[in-house]
mmCIF file of C-alpha atoms in Angstrom:
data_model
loop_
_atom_site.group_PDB
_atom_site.id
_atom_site.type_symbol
_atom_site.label_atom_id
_atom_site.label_comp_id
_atom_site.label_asym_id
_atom_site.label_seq_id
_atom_site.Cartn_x
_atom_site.Cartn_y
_atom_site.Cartn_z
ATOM 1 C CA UNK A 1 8.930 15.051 5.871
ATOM 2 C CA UNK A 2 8.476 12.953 2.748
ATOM 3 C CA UNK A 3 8.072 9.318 1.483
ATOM 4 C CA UNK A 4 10.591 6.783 0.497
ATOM 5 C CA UNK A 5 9.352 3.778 -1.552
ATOM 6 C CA UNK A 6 10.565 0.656 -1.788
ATOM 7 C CA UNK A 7 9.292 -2.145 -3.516
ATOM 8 C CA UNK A 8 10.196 -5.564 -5.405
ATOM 9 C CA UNK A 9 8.951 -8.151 -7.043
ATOM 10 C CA UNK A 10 8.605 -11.696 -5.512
ATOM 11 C CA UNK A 11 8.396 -14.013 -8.136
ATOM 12 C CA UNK A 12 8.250 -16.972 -6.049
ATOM 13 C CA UNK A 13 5.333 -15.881 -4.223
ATOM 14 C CA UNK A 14 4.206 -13.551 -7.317
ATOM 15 C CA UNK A 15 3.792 -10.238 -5.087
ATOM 16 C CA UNK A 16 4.644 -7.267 -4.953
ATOM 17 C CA UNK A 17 6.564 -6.216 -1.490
ATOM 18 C CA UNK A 18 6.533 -2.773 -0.970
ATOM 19 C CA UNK A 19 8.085 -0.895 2.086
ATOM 20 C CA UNK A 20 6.752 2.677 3.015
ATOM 21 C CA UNK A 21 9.147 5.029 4.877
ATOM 22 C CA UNK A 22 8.069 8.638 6.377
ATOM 23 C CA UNK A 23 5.113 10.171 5.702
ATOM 24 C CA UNK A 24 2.327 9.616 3.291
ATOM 25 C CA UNK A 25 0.165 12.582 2.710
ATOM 26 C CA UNK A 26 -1.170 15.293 -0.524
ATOM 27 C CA UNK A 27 2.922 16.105 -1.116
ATOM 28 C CA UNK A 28 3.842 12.657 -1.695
ATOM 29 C CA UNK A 29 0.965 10.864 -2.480
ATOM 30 C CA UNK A 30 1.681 11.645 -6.773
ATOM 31 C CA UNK A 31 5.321 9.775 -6.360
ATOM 32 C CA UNK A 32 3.248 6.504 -4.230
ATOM 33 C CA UNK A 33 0.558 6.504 -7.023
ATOM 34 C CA UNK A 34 2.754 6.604 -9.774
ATOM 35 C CA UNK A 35 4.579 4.190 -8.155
ATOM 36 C CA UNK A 36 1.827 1.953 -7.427
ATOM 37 C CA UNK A 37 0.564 2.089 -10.560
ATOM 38 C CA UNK A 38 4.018 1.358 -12.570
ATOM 39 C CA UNK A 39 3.986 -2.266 -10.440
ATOM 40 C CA UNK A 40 0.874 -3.058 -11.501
ATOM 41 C CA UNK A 41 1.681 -2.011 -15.076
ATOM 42 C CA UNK A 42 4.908 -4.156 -15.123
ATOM 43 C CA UNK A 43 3.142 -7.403 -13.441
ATOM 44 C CA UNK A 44 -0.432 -7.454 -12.169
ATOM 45 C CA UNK A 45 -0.159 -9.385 -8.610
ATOM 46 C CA UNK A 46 -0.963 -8.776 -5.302
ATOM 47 C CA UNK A 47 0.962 -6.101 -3.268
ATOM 48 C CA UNK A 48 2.057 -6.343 0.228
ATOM 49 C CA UNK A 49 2.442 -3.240 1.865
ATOM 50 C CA UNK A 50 4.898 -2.858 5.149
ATOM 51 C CA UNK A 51 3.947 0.044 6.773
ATOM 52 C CA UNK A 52 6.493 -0.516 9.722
ATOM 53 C CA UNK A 53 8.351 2.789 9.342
ATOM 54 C CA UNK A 54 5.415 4.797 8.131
ATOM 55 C CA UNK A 55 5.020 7.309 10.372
ATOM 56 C CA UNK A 56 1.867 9.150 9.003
ATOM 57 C CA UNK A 57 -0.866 8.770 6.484
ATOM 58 C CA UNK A 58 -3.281 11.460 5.406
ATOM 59 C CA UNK A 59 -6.877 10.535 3.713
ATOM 60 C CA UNK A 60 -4.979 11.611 -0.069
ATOM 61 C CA UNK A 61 -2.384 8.476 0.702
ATOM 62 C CA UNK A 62 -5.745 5.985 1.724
ATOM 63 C CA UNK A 63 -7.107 7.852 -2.065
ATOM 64 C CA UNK A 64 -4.336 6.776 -3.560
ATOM 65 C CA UNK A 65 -4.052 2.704 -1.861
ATOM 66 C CA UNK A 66 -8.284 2.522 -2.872
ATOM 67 C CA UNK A 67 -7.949 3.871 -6.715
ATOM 68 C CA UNK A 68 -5.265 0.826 -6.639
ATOM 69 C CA UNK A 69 -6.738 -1.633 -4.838
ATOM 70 C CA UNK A 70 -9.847 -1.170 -7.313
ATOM 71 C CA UNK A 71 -8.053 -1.882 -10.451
ATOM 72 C CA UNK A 72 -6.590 -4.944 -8.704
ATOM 73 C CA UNK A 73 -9.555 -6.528 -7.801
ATOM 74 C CA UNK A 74 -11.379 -6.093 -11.209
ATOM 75 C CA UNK A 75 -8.405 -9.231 -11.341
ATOM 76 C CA UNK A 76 -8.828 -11.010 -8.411
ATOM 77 C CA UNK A 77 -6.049 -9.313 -6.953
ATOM 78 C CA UNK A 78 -5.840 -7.292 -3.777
ATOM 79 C CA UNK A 79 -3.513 -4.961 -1.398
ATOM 80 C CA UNK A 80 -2.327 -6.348 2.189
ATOM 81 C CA UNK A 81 -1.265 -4.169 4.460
ATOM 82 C CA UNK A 82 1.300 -4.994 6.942
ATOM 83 C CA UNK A 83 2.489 -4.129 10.345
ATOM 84 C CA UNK A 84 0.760 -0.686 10.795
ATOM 85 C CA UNK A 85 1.739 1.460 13.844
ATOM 86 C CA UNK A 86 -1.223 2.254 16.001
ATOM 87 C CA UNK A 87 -1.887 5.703 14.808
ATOM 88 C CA UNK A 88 -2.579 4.447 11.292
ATOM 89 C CA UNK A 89 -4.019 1.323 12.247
ATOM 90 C CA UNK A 90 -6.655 3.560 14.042
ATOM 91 C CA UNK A 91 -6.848 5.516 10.550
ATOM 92 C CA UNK A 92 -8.037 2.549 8.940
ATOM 93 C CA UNK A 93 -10.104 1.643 11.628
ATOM 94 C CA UNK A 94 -11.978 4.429 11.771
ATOM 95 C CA UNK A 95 -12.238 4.711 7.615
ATOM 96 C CA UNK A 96 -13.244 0.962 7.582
ATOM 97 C CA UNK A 97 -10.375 0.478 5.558
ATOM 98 C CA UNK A 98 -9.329 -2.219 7.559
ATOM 99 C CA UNK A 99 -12.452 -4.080 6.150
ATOM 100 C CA UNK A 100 -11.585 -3.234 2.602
ATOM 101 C CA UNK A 101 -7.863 -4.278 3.209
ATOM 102 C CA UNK A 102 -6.414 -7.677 4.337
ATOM 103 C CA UNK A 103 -4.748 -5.862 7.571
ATOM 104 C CA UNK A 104 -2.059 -7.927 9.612
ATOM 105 C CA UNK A 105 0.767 -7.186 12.249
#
């Protein structure tokens, strides 16, 4: 299976909102970095993540969200992770990444 990204900008709240659909994992994780990295290029705000339809995440896809999330907070900024389904909430729990990551839903 593969990834399908979507994403826009809020400029009322100034965030990114960016929906995550399928699997993230080594054969997509290229297309959600790139991606990742063109919002922040084009305006450097916060990013909320809905991960409501994402079915899988491998440790290359949590690579990917932490090389991010590191150039964002040399800004103040951070990632927020929304709505995870239980299998990758436990992911992130057992990571920690739900200490590194403002987690809600």
């Amino acid at each position: 299976m593969s990834i399908k990204i979507d994403s826009d900008f809020d400029s009322k709240e100034k965030i990114w909102n960016v929906a995550l659909i399928g699997e993230l994992d080594v054969s997509s994780a290229n297309l959600f970095k790139e991606t990742l990295n063109n919002l922040v290029d084009e305006n450097l705000e916060n990013i909320k993540i809905d991960l409501d339809k994402l079915e899988y995440i491998d440790s290359t896809g949590l690579g990917v969200m932490v090389g991010v999330l590191k150039r964002l907070k040399v800004n103040d900024k951070g990632i927020y992770l929304n709505n995870p389904k239980s299998n990758v909430r436990k992911i992130l729990e057992i990571t920690g990444l739900d200490k590194i990551f403002n987690v809600e839903g």
